Coordinates of C-alpha atoms in Angstrom, one line a residue:
Chain A
M1 CA -79.1 -113.2 111.6
S2 CA -80.2 -112.6 114.4
K3 CA -81.0 -109.1 115.8
R4 CA -78.4 -109.8 118.6
E5 CA -75.7 -110.5 116.4
Q6 CA -77.1 -107.3 113.9
E7 CA -76.0 -105.1 116.9
I8 CA -72.7 -106.8 117.9
I9 CA -71.5 -106.4 114.1
A10 CA -73.1 -102.9 114.2
A11 CA -70.6 -102.3 117.5
A12 CA -67.8 -104.0 116.0
A13 CA -68.0 -101.4 112.7
A14 CA -67.8 -98.3 114.9
I15 CA -65.3 -99.5 117.4
F16 CA -62.7 -100.7 114.6
K17 CA -62.8 -97.4 112.9
E18 CA -62.8 -95.0 116.2
K19 CA -59.9 -97.3 117.7
G20 CA -58.3 -99.2 115.0
Y21 CA -58.9 -103.3 114.9
Q22 CA -55.3 -103.7 116.3
A23 CA -56.6 -101.8 119.6
A24 CA -60.2 -102.3 119.7
T25 CA -61.3 -105.7 122.0
T26 CA -63.9 -107.4 121.9
R27 CA -64.2 -106.2 125.7
D28 CA -65.4 -103.0 124.4
I29 CA -67.5 -104.3 121.4
A30 CA -69.5 -106.4 124.5
A31 CA -69.6 -103.4 126.6
A32 CA -71.0 -100.9 123.4
V33 CA -74.1 -103.7 123.0
G34 CA -74.4 -103.8 126.7
I35 CA -73.5 -107.8 127.1
Q36 CA -71.0 -109.6 128.5
Q37 CA -67.4 -110.5 127.0
A38 CA -68.5 -114.3 127.5
T39 CA -71.4 -113.8 125.7
L40 CA -70.1 -111.9 123.2
Y41 CA -68.4 -115.4 122.3
Y42 CA -71.2 -116.9 122.2
Y43 CA -72.5 -115.0 118.9
V44 CA -68.9 -114.9 117.7
K45 CA -65.7 -116.8 117.9
S46 CA -63.1 -114.2 117.9
K47 CA -62.2 -110.7 116.9
E48 CA -61.0 -111.6 113.5
E49 CA -64.4 -113.0 112.5
L50 CA -65.8 -110.1 113.5
L51 CA -63.5 -108.4 111.1
Y52 CA -65.0 -110.5 108.8
L53 CA -68.6 -110.2 109.4
V54 CA -68.0 -106.5 109.2
V55 CA -66.4 -106.0 105.7
R56 CA -67.7 -109.4 104.0
E57 CA -71.4 -108.1 102.5
P58 CA -70.6 -104.7 101.5
V59 CA -67.4 -105.9 99.7
D60 CA -68.8 -108.6 97.7
R61 CA -72.0 -106.5 97.0
L62 CA -69.2 -103.5 95.3
Y63 CA -67.4 -106.2 94.0
M64 CA -70.6 -107.4 91.9
Q65 CA -72.0 -104.2 91.4
V66 CA -68.3 -103.0 89.7
E67 CA -68.4 -106.2 88.1
A68 CA -71.6 -106.2 86.2
I69 CA -71.1 -102.5 85.3
M70 CA -67.9 -103.9 83.8
K71 CA -69.7 -106.5 81.5
T72 CA -72.3 -103.8 80.5
S73 CA -71.4 -102.5 76.4
L74 CA -71.5 -98.9 77.9
P75 CA -69.2 -96.6 77.0
A76 CA -66.5 -96.2 78.9
R77 CA -67.5 -92.9 80.0
V78 CA -70.3 -94.3 81.8
K79 CA -68.6 -97.4 82.9
I80 CA -66.1 -95.2 84.9
E81 CA -69.4 -92.7 86.2
Q82 CA -71.5 -95.3 87.3
G83 CA -68.2 -97.8 89.1
I84 CA -67.6 -94.5 90.9
G85 CA -70.8 -94.1 91.9
A86 CA -71.3 -97.2 93.2
H87 CA -67.7 -97.2 95.0
L88 CA -68.4 -93.8 96.9
A89 CA -71.9 -95.1 97.4
A90 CA -71.1 -98.2 99.3
F91 CA -68.9 -96.2 102.0
D92 CA -72.5 -93.9 102.1
D93 CA -74.6 -97.0 102.4
N94 CA -72.1 -99.1 104.0
Y95 CA -71.3 -96.5 107.1
P96 CA -68.8 -97.3 108.6
H97 CA -68.2 -100.7 107.7
M98 CA -66.5 -99.9 104.4
L99 CA -64.5 -97.3 106.1
V100 CA -63.2 -99.8 108.5
F101 CA -62.4 -101.8 105.2
V102 CA -60.3 -99.7 103.9
Q103 CA -58.8 -98.3 107.3
E104 CA -57.5 -101.9 108.0
L105 CA -56.8 -103.2 104.8
H106 CA -53.4 -104.4 106.0
N107 CA -55.2 -106.1 108.8
V108 CA -57.9 -107.8 106.3
V109 CA -55.3 -108.6 103.6
Q110 CA -53.2 -110.6 106.3
T111 CA -56.2 -112.6 108.0
L112 CA -58.9 -112.3 105.8
R113 CA -57.0 -112.8 102.6
D114 CA -58.8 -116.9 101.3
R115 CA -62.2 -115.9 103.1
L116 CA -62.4 -112.6 100.9
R117 CA -60.8 -114.4 97.3
G118 CA -58.1 -112.3 97.4
F119 CA -60.7 -108.8 96.9
P120 CA -58.3 -106.1 96.8
R121 CA -56.1 -107.1 94.0
R122 CA -59.2 -108.6 92.1
Y123 CA -61.2 -105.4 92.2
Q124 CA -58.0 -103.5 91.0
S125 CA -58.4 -105.9 88.3
L126 CA -61.7 -105.0 87.1
W127 CA -60.7 -101.4 87.0
E128 CA -57.8 -102.2 85.1
D129 CA -60.8 -104.3 82.8
I130 CA -63.0 -100.7 82.1
L131 CA -60.2 -99.0 81.4
R132 CA -58.7 -101.2 79.2
Q133 CA -62.0 -101.3 77.0
G134 CA -62.2 -97.6 76.9
V135 CA -58.7 -97.6 75.3
M136 CA -59.2 -100.2 72.8
A137 CA -62.6 -98.2 71.3
G138 CA -60.2 -95.2 72.0
E139 CA -62.6 -93.5 74.1
L140 CA -59.3 -93.2 76.7
R141 CA -56.2 -92.2 76.0
S142 CA -53.9 -94.6 75.4
D143 CA -50.8 -92.8 76.7
L144 CA -51.4 -93.7 80.2
D145 CA -50.7 -96.7 82.3
I146 CA -53.5 -98.6 82.8
T147 CA -52.6 -100.2 86.4
A148 CA -51.4 -96.5 87.6
T149 CA -54.7 -94.8 86.3
A150 CA -56.6 -97.7 88.2
L151 CA -55.1 -97.2 91.1
M152 CA -55.3 -93.4 91.5
I153 CA -59.1 -94.0 90.5
L154 CA -59.1 -96.5 93.2
G155 CA -57.2 -94.2 95.6
M156 CA -59.3 -90.6 95.5
C157 CA -62.0 -92.7 96.1
N158 CA -60.5 -94.7 99.6
W159 CA -59.0 -92.1 101.0
M160 CA -62.9 -90.9 101.6
F161 CA -61.8 -93.3 104.2
R162 CA -60.3 -90.7 106.3
W163 CA -63.0 -87.7 106.1
Y164 CA -66.4 -88.5 105.1
Q165 CA -68.8 -88.3 107.5
K166 CA -72.4 -89.5 106.5
G167 CA -74.8 -86.7 106.6
G168 CA -71.7 -84.0 105.7
R169 CA -71.5 -81.1 103.8
L170 CA -71.0 -83.1 100.4
D171 CA -72.9 -86.4 99.6
A172 CA -71.3 -88.9 98.0
Q173 CA -73.8 -89.0 95.1
T174 CA -72.5 -85.1 94.4
L175 CA -68.7 -86.3 95.0
A176 CA -69.2 -89.2 92.7
K177 CA -70.3 -86.7 90.0
Q178 CA -67.6 -84.6 90.6
Y179 CA -65.0 -87.0 90.6
A180 CA -66.1 -88.6 87.5
E181 CA -66.3 -85.4 85.7
T182 CA -62.6 -84.7 86.8
I183 CA -61.1 -87.7 86.1
L184 CA -63.1 -87.7 82.4
D185 CA -62.8 -84.0 81.7
G186 CA -59.8 -82.8 84.0
L187 CA -60.0 -79.5 85.4
T188 CA -58.2 -77.5 83.3
A189 CA -61.5 -74.6 82.5
R190 CA -62.4 -74.8 78.7
P191 CA -64.1 -72.2 76.3
A192 CA -67.9 -72.5 76.1
S193 CA -68.6 -74.5 72.9
Chain B
M1 CA -28.2 -86.6 115.4
S2 CA -25.3 -89.5 115.9
K3 CA -25.5 -92.2 113.2
R4 CA -26.8 -94.5 116.1
E5 CA -30.0 -92.3 116.0
Q6 CA -30.1 -92.2 112.7
E7 CA -30.4 -96.3 112.8
I8 CA -32.6 -96.2 115.2
I9 CA -34.9 -93.7 113.4
A10 CA -34.7 -96.3 109.9
A11 CA -35.1 -99.5 112.0
A12 CA -38.2 -97.6 113.5
A13 CA -39.4 -96.5 110.1
A14 CA -39.0 -99.6 108.4
I15 CA -40.8 -101.5 111.8
F16 CA -43.9 -99.2 111.6
K17 CA -44.3 -99.9 108.2
E18 CA -44.2 -103.6 108.6
K19 CA -46.3 -104.1 111.9
G20 CA -48.4 -100.6 112.1
Y21 CA -47.6 -98.4 114.7
Q22 CA -49.7 -100.2 117.2
A23 CA -48.2 -103.7 117.0
A24 CA -44.7 -102.4 117.1
T25 CA -42.9 -102.5 120.1
T26 CA -39.3 -100.4 121.0
R27 CA -37.9 -103.9 121.9
D28 CA -38.9 -105.1 117.5
I29 CA -36.9 -101.9 116.7
A30 CA -34.0 -102.0 119.3
A31 CA -33.4 -106.1 117.4
A32 CA -33.8 -104.3 114.1
V33 CA -30.7 -102.3 115.1
G34 CA -29.0 -104.8 117.0
I35 CA -28.7 -103.2 120.7
Q36 CA -31.0 -103.8 124.1
Q37 CA -34.2 -102.5 125.0
A38 CA -32.7 -100.4 127.8
T39 CA -29.8 -98.7 124.9
L40 CA -32.8 -97.6 122.6
Y41 CA -34.2 -96.0 125.7
Y42 CA -30.7 -93.8 126.2
Y43 CA -31.3 -92.3 122.7
V44 CA -35.4 -91.7 122.7
K45 CA -37.7 -91.2 125.5
S46 CA -40.7 -93.2 123.5
K47 CA -42.1 -95.5 121.1
E48 CA -44.2 -92.1 120.0
E49 CA -41.1 -90.2 119.7
L50 CA -39.8 -92.6 117.4
L51 CA -42.7 -91.7 115.5
Y52 CA -42.9 -88.3 115.6
L53 CA -38.9 -88.5 114.2
V54 CA -39.8 -91.0 111.9
V55 CA -42.1 -88.1 110.6
R56 CA -41.1 -85.0 111.4
E57 CA -38.2 -84.3 108.4
P58 CA -39.9 -85.3 105.7
V59 CA -43.6 -83.5 106.3
D60 CA -41.9 -80.2 107.3
R61 CA -39.9 -80.5 103.8
L62 CA -43.3 -81.2 101.4
Y63 CA -45.2 -78.3 103.6
M64 CA -42.6 -76.1 103.1
Q65 CA -41.8 -77.2 99.1
V66 CA -45.6 -77.3 98.5
E67 CA -46.5 -73.7 100.4
A68 CA -42.8 -72.3 98.1
I69 CA -45.0 -73.6 95.0
M70 CA -48.2 -72.0 95.9
K71 CA -46.7 -68.2 96.4
T72 CA -45.2 -68.4 93.0
S73 CA -47.0 -66.6 90.2
L74 CA -47.0 -69.6 87.9
P75 CA -49.8 -70.9 86.5
A76 CA -52.6 -73.0 88.3
R77 CA -51.5 -75.7 85.7
V78 CA -47.8 -76.2 86.5
K79 CA -48.5 -75.1 90.2
I80 CA -50.2 -78.7 90.1
E81 CA -48.0 -80.5 88.5
Q82 CA -45.1 -79.3 90.5
G83 CA -46.9 -80.2 93.9
I84 CA -48.1 -83.7 92.7
G85 CA -44.5 -83.9 91.6
A86 CA -43.6 -82.9 95.1
H87 CA -46.0 -84.8 97.0
L88 CA -45.1 -88.0 95.5
A89 CA -41.5 -87.6 95.6
A90 CA -41.8 -87.2 99.3
F91 CA -42.6 -90.7 99.0
D92 CA -39.7 -92.0 97.3
D93 CA -37.0 -90.2 98.8
N94 CA -38.1 -90.3 102.3
Y95 CA -39.3 -94.3 101.7
P96 CA -40.6 -95.5 103.9
H97 CA -41.3 -92.6 106.3
M98 CA -43.7 -90.6 104.7
L99 CA -45.8 -94.2 103.9
V100 CA -45.6 -94.6 107.5
F101 CA -46.9 -91.3 107.9
V102 CA -49.9 -91.8 105.8
Q103 CA -50.4 -95.2 106.8
E104 CA -50.6 -94.0 110.7
L105 CA -52.4 -90.8 109.9
H106 CA -54.9 -91.5 112.7
N107 CA -52.1 -92.2 115.4
V108 CA -50.4 -89.4 113.8
V109 CA -52.7 -87.0 114.7
Q110 CA -54.1 -88.1 117.5
T111 CA -50.8 -88.4 119.3
L112 CA -48.2 -85.8 117.4
R113 CA -51.0 -83.0 116.4
D114 CA -49.2 -80.3 118.9
R115 CA -45.9 -80.8 117.8
L116 CA -46.9 -81.3 113.7
R117 CA -48.9 -77.7 114.1
G118 CA -52.3 -79.4 112.5
F119 CA -49.8 -80.5 109.6
P120 CA -52.8 -82.5 107.4
R121 CA -55.2 -79.8 107.7
R122 CA -52.5 -77.1 107.3
Y123 CA -51.3 -79.1 103.7
Q124 CA -54.6 -79.8 102.4
S125 CA -55.4 -75.7 102.8
L126 CA -52.3 -75.0 100.8
W127 CA -53.7 -77.8 98.1
E128 CA -56.9 -75.5 98.0
D129 CA -55.2 -72.6 97.8
I130 CA -53.5 -73.3 94.8
L131 CA -57.1 -74.4 93.1
R132 CA -58.6 -71.2 94.4
Q133 CA -56.1 -69.2 92.9
G134 CA -56.9 -71.2 89.6
V135 CA -60.6 -70.9 89.2
M136 CA -59.7 -67.0 90.4
A137 CA -57.5 -66.7 87.5
G138 CA -59.8 -68.3 85.1
E139 CA -57.6 -71.3 84.6
L140 CA -59.5 -73.9 85.9
R141 CA -63.2 -74.9 86.2
S142 CA -65.3 -73.3 88.5
D143 CA -68.4 -75.6 89.0
L144 CA -66.1 -78.2 91.5
D145 CA -65.7 -77.9 95.1
I146 CA -62.5 -77.0 96.3
T147 CA -62.4 -78.7 99.1
A148 CA -63.5 -82.1 97.4
T149 CA -60.6 -81.3 94.7
A150 CA -57.8 -81.1 97.0
L151 CA -59.3 -84.1 98.8
M152 CA -59.2 -85.9 96.1
I153 CA -55.2 -85.0 94.5
L154 CA -54.6 -85.8 98.2
G155 CA -55.9 -89.2 98.1
M156 CA -54.9 -90.3 95.3
C157 CA -51.1 -89.4 95.5
N158 CA -51.5 -90.7 99.5
W159 CA -52.9 -93.9 98.1
M160 CA -49.2 -94.8 96.9
F161 CA -48.7 -95.5 100.0
R162 CA -50.9 -98.9 99.7
W163 CA -48.7 -100.1 97.1
Y164 CA -45.7 -98.4 96.3
Q165 CA -42.3 -99.8 96.2
K166 CA -38.9 -98.2 95.8
G167 CA -37.5 -99.3 92.5
G168 CA -40.6 -100.7 91.6
R169 CA -41.9 -100.9 87.9
L170 CA -43.2 -97.0 87.6
D171 CA -41.3 -94.7 89.4
A172 CA -42.2 -91.5 91.2
Q173 CA -41.5 -88.9 88.5
T174 CA -43.6 -91.1 85.8
L175 CA -46.6 -91.4 88.3
A176 CA -46.4 -87.7 89.0
K177 CA -46.1 -87.2 85.6
Q178 CA -48.9 -89.3 84.3
Y179 CA -51.6 -88.0 87.9
A180 CA -51.0 -84.6 87.2
E181 CA -52.0 -85.2 83.6
T182 CA -54.7 -87.2 84.2
I183 CA -56.2 -84.5 86.5
L184 CA -55.8 -81.3 84.4
D185 CA -56.3 -82.7 81.4
G186 CA -58.6 -85.9 82.0
L187 CA -58.6 -89.3 80.5
T188 CA -60.9 -89.1 77.7
A189 CA -59.3 -89.4 74.3
R190 CA -59.5 -86.1 72.5
P191 CA -59.3 -85.8 68.5
A192 CA -55.6 -84.8 67.3
S193 CA -55.8 -81.1 67.2

């Protein structure tokens, strides 16, 4: 991928995040790169193509990371910690591409479904697998609905797209540690043992 | 409010949810009610006004409910359970109005900031107050960041807007109970005591 293409994708990510996918135009994106709209169409064929280019790599990478975690024989606790870590790190490492992905999930799912091979649903299934393994091994509570719990974890992680700012007070690693501890051990204070 | 106005607001909520606020038009909304676009403008002055009418009541009600919970002298545990219950019930009772609110938060905050008197921020503060009270009382762990934890709870609750369907397999009350238990006690299996 040429330097110019990389610039275009970075500008598209920033403008999709700022204006939203629907309101953003290829004219805005061309202007941000300092090129004519016609020149932009030399590199990419549509706004839809740009959305795909913005989200594809970070989304594929996150899926593969969590799939690898799921397939290990680590305790469920460690899998959950590592999975939350990978998820939040994806927001940080691919800022603002992953934020665009979550913010525009509705558009992504409608326009890119086939090309992302059902990503959101497949990713949720990975998390359900991790939880199910943990319940089967007796490590996790068996009285909780697996799907609801997976969606709860995805929700608390994905909500970052509303407020996360790279370089802010709380970094992704600190957040991941706190989120994993809360989800595994709860907020309730326990007597020192 | 006349029956016709109620119909218009209900149609607006359904269409904002389906198409997104940016893509939705007052023509779509008028068509859904079976009236002319010009007639719709007799009742409401703009699409922005419709967004406000869709979200105002459920948002105000949820704020007041959680504020009332925060001001009681109940244990933090009960406040968190009741607060999550009120939050998820708001999605269910005001379907799909609250889903529109969360889905369109970016647009809501930009266009309705003054009229909702800084709702999302004020609501987050209520949750921070509940958590802070719990830490001060020794009921909740003191090693977790209050803001990060509040955003985590809001995230797991708000994420419902992506997948919740009224009348689906999991009702809001069951979900609220499971979410509160997980957040308070964790997913880790504990030996029977």
